[in-house]
Coordinates of C-alpha atoms in Angstrom, one line a residue:
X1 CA -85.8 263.0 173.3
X2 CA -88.0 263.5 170.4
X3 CA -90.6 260.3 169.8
X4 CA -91.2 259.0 166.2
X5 CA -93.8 256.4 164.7
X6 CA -92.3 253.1 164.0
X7 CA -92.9 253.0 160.6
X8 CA -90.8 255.8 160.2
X9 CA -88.2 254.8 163.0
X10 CA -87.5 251.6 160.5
X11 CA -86.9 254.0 157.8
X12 CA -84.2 255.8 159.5
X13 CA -82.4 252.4 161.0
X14 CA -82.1 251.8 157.3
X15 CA -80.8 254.5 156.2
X16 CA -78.0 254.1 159.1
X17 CA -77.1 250.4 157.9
X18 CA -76.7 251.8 154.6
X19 CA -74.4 254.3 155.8
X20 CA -71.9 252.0 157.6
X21 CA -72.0 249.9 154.6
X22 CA -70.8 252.8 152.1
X23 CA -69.0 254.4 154.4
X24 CA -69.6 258.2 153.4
X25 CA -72.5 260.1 153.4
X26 CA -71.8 260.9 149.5
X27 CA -72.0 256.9 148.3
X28 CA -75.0 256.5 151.0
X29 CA -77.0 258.8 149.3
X30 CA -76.5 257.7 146.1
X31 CA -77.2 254.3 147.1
X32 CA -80.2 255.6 148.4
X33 CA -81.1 257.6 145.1
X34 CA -81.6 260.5 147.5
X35 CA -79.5 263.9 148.2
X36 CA -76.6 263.9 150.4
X37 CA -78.3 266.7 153.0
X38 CA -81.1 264.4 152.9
X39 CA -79.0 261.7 154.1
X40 CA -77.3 263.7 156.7
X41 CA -80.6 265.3 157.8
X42 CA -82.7 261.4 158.5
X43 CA -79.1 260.5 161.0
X44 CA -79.9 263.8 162.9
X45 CA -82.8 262.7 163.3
X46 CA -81.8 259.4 164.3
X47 CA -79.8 260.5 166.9
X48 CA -82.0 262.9 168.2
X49 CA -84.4 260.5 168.8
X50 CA -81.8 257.8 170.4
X51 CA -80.4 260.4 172.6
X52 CA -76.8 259.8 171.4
X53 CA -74.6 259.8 169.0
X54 CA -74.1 257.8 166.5
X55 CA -71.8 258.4 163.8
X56 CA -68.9 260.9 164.1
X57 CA -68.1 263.0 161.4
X58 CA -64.9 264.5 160.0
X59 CA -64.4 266.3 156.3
X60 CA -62.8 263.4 155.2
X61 CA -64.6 260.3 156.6
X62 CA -67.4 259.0 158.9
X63 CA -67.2 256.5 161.7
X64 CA -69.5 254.9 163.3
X65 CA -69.3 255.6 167.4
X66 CA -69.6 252.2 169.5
X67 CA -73.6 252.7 170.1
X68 CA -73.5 253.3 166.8
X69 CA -71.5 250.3 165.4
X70 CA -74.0 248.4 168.4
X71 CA -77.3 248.9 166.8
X72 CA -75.6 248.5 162.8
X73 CA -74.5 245.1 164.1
X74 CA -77.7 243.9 165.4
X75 CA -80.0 245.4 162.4
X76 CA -77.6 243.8 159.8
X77 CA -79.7 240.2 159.9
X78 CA -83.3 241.2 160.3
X79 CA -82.7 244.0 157.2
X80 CA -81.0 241.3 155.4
X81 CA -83.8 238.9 155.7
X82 CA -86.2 242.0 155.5
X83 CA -84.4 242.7 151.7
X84 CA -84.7 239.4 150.4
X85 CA -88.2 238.6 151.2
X86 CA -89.0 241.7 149.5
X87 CA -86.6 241.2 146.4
X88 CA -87.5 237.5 146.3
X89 CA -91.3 238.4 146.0
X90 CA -91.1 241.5 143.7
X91 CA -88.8 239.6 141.4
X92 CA -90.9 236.6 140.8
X93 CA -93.9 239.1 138.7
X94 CA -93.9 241.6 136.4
X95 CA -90.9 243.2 134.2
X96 CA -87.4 242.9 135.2
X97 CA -86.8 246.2 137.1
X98 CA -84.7 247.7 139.3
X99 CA -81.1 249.8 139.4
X100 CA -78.0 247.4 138.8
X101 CA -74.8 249.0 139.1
X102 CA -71.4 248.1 137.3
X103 CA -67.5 248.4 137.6
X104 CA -65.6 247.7 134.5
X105 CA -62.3 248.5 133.1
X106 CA -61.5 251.6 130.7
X107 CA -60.4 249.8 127.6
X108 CA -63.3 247.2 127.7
X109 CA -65.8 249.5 128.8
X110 CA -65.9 251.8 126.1
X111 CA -64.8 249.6 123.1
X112 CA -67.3 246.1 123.8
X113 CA -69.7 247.6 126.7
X114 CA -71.0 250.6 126.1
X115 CA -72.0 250.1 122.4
X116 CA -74.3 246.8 123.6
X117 CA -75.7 249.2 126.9
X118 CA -78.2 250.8 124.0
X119 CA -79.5 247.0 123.6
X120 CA -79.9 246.2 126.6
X121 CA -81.7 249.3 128.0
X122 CA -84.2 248.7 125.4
X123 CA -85.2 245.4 125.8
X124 CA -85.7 246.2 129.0
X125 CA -86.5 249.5 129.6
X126 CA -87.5 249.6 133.6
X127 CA -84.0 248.7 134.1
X128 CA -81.5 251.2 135.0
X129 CA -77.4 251.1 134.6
X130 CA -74.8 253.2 136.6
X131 CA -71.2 252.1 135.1
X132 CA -68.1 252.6 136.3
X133 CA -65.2 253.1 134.2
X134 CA -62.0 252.1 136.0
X135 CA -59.2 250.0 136.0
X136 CA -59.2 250.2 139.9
X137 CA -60.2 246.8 141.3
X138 CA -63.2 248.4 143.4
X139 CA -64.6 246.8 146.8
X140 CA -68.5 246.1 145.6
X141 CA -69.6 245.4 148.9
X142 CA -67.7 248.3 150.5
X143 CA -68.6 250.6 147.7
X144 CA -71.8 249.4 146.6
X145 CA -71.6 247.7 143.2
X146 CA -73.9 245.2 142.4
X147 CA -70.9 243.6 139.8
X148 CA -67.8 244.1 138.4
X149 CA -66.5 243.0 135.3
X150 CA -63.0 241.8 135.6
X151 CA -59.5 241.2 133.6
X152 CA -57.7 239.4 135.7
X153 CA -56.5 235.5 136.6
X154 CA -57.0 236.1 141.0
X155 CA -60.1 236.4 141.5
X156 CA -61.7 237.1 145.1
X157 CA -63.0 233.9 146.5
X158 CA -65.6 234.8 148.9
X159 CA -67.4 236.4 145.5
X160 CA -68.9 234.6 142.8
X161 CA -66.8 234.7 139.2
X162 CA -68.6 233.4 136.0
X163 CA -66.1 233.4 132.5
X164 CA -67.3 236.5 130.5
X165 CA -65.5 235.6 127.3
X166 CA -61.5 234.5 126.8
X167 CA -59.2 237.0 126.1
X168 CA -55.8 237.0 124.1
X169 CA -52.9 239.6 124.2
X170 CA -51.4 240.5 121.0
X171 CA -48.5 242.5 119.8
X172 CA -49.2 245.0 117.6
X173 CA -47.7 248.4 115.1
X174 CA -48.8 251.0 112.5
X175 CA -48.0 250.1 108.8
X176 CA -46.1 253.4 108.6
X177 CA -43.6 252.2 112.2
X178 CA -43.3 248.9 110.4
X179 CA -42.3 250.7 107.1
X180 CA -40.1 252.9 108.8
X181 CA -38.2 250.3 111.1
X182 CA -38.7 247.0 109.6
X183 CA -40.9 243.7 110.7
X184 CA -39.7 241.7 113.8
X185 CA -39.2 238.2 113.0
X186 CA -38.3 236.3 116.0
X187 CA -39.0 237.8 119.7
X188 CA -34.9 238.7 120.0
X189 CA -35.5 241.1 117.1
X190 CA -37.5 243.3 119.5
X191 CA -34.7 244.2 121.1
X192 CA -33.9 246.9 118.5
X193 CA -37.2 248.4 118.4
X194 CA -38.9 251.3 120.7
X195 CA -41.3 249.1 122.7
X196 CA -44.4 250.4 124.3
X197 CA -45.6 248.2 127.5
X198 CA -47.6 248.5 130.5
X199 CA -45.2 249.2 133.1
X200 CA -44.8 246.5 135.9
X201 CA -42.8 247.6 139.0
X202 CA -39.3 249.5 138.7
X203 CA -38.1 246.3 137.0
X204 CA -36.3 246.3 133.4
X205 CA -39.2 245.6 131.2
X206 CA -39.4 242.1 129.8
X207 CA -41.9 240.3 126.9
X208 CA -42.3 236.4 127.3
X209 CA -43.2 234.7 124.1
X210 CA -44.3 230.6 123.6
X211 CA -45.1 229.7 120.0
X212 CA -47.8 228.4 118.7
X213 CA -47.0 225.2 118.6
X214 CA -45.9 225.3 122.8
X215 CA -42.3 225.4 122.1
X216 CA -39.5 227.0 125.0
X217 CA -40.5 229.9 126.5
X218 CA -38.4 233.1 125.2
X219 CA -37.9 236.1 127.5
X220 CA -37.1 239.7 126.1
X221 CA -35.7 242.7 127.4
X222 CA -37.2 245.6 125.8
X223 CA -37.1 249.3 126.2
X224 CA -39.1 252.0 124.6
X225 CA -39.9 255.8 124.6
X226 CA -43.3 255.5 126.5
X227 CA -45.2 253.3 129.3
X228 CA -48.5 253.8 130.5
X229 CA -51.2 251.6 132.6
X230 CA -54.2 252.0 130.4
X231 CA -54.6 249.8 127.0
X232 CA -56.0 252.3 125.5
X233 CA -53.5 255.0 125.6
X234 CA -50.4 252.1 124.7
X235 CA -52.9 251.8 121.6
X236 CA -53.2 255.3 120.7
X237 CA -49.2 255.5 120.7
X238 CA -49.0 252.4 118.6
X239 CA -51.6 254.3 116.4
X240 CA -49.6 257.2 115.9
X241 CA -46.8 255.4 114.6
X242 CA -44.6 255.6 117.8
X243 CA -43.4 251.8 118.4
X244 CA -45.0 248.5 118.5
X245 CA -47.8 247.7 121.4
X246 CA -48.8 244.6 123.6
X247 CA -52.2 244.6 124.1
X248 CA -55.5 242.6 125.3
X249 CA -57.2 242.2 122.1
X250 CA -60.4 244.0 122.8
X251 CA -58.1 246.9 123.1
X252 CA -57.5 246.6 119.7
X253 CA -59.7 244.9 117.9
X254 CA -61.5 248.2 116.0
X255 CA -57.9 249.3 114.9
X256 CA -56.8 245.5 113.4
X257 CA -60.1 246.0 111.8
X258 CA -59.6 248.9 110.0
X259 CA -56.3 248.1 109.3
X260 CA -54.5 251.3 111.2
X261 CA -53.1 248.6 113.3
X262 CA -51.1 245.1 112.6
X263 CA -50.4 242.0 114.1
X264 CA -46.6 241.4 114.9
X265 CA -45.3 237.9 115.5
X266 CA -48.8 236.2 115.0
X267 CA -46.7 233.1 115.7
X268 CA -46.1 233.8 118.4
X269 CA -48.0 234.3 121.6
X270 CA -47.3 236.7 124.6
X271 CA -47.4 235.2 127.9
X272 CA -47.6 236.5 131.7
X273 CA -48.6 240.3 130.6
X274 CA -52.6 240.7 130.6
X275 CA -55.3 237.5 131.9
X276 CA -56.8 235.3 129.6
X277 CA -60.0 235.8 130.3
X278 CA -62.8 238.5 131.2
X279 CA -64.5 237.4 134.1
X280 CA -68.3 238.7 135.9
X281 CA -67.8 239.4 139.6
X282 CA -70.5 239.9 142.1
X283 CA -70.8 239.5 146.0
X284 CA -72.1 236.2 146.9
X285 CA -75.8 236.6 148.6
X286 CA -78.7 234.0 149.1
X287 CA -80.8 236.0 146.8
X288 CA -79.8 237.8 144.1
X289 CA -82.0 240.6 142.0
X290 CA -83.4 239.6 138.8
X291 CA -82.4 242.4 137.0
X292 CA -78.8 242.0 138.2
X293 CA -79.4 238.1 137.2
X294 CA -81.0 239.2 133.9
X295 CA -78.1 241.5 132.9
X296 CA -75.8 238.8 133.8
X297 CA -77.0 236.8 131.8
X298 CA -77.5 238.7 128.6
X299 CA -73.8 239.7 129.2
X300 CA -73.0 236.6 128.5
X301 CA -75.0 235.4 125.8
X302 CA -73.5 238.3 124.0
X303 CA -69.7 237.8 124.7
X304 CA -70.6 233.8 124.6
X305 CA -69.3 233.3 128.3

């Protein structure tokens, strides 16, 4: 059984909470900021010096073995603590620093996020983004994200949710499909007109409509030539001139803009298709890193939250 300093024997019990957290040697690492072999090397190590083993491997996954899932358990609290006095005393000098990873959806991301990440990263520059782009709804404690940025009305309630900005869904066509196939006056007219949706389930697609001024609901069935689960790619059908669109508005804002893309049934407002709002989503912990705080924050100043 080898012996090791204890400085360096704390060093290596990290690195094996870390590991049961992520849950792969791959997400540990990067966690870490180190290389995979690296990773895999210190938990040798580890084990050599405990005399057992400690996590079992396969190609596809790693478990933890029950000394190992032993000694996570009772390190979990005194790293915990360990991590937020040292957080809680870095963060109260000096710049905002500090790696802050994000999860965010497609559309969002690269339409409204990723233009302001430029920003940001300047006005403060020791702070460092890894985004996501996904509309999976991702585990951040399981998979390491610090927040997520979220379209959606069920929001996880052992996490803590703070409104990004409202959202609205619109229905939408190119001037030339309009030319071609006429304007829809009244929700029932969309039932003669190649509808492109999101698809939900195996059910017969159906658009709900209130009006304006709150009147009945009205439910449509439509059909259509294409369906597809990212905004963005029911946009660039609608674009090409291939039917009309429901989307969340910051799917297609630029397009409305630039006038490659018009509002159908403005008096009308779809209901029951995408949330209302864009919420900020992060694991609830006693302390919290400034520069995840920080970002937060100018998140929301900048969507007016």
């Amino acid at each position: 059984m080898k012996e090791m300093k204890t400085d360096a024997l704390w060093d290596h019990l990290h690195w094996l909470t870390v590991l049961a957290e992520q849950g792969s040697f791959t997400r540990a690492a990067q966690r870490l900021e180190v290389s995979k072999a690296a990773m895999s090397q210190k938990i040798k190590e580890l084990e050599e010096i405990a005399g057992v083993l400690l996590v079992q491997r396969t190609t596809r996954s790693v478990r933890l073995t029950a000394a190992g899932e032993k000694l996570v358990e009772e390190l979990r609290e005194p790293f915990a603590r360990i991590e937020q006095s040292f957080f809680g005393v870095r963060d109260t000098a000096g710049p905002v620093r500090g790696l802050v990873r994000v999860t965010a959806p497609v559309a969002f991301a690269r339409q409204q996020l990723v233009p302001l990440i430029g920003d940001f990263l300047r006005d403060y520059p020791q702070v460092r983004l890894q985004l996501e782009v996904t509309d999976r709804i991702v585990s951040l404690s399981s998979e390491g994200f610090d927040l997520a940025i979220r379209h959606s009305d069920q929001l996880p309630e052992t996490h803590v949710a703070l409104p990004l900005c409202e959202t609205r869904t619109l229905l939408v066509a190119s001037p030339a499909y309009l030319k071609a196939q006429g304007t829809p006056l009244t929700p029932p007219d969309l039932a003669r007109h190649n509808c492109l949706y999101y698809p939900r389930g195996v059910e017969s697609p159906r658009w709900r409509f209130i009006t304006t001024a709150q009147g009945e609901p009205v439910q449509v069935r439509i059909q259509g030539s294409f369906a597809t689960n990212n905004s963005e790619s029911i946009r660039d059908a609608a674009l090409q001139g291939l039917g009309i669109a429901m989307l969340p508005d910051f799917s297609a804002r630029e397009a409305l803009a630039a006038g490659s893309l018009i509002q159908v049934l403005p008096a009308w407002q779809p209901v029951e298709a995408f949330a209302s709002r864009l919420w900020i989503v992060r694991p609830w912990a006693a302390q919290v890193p400034r520069a995840v705080t920080t970002f937060t924050h100018w998140l929301r100043a900048r969507f007016d939250g």
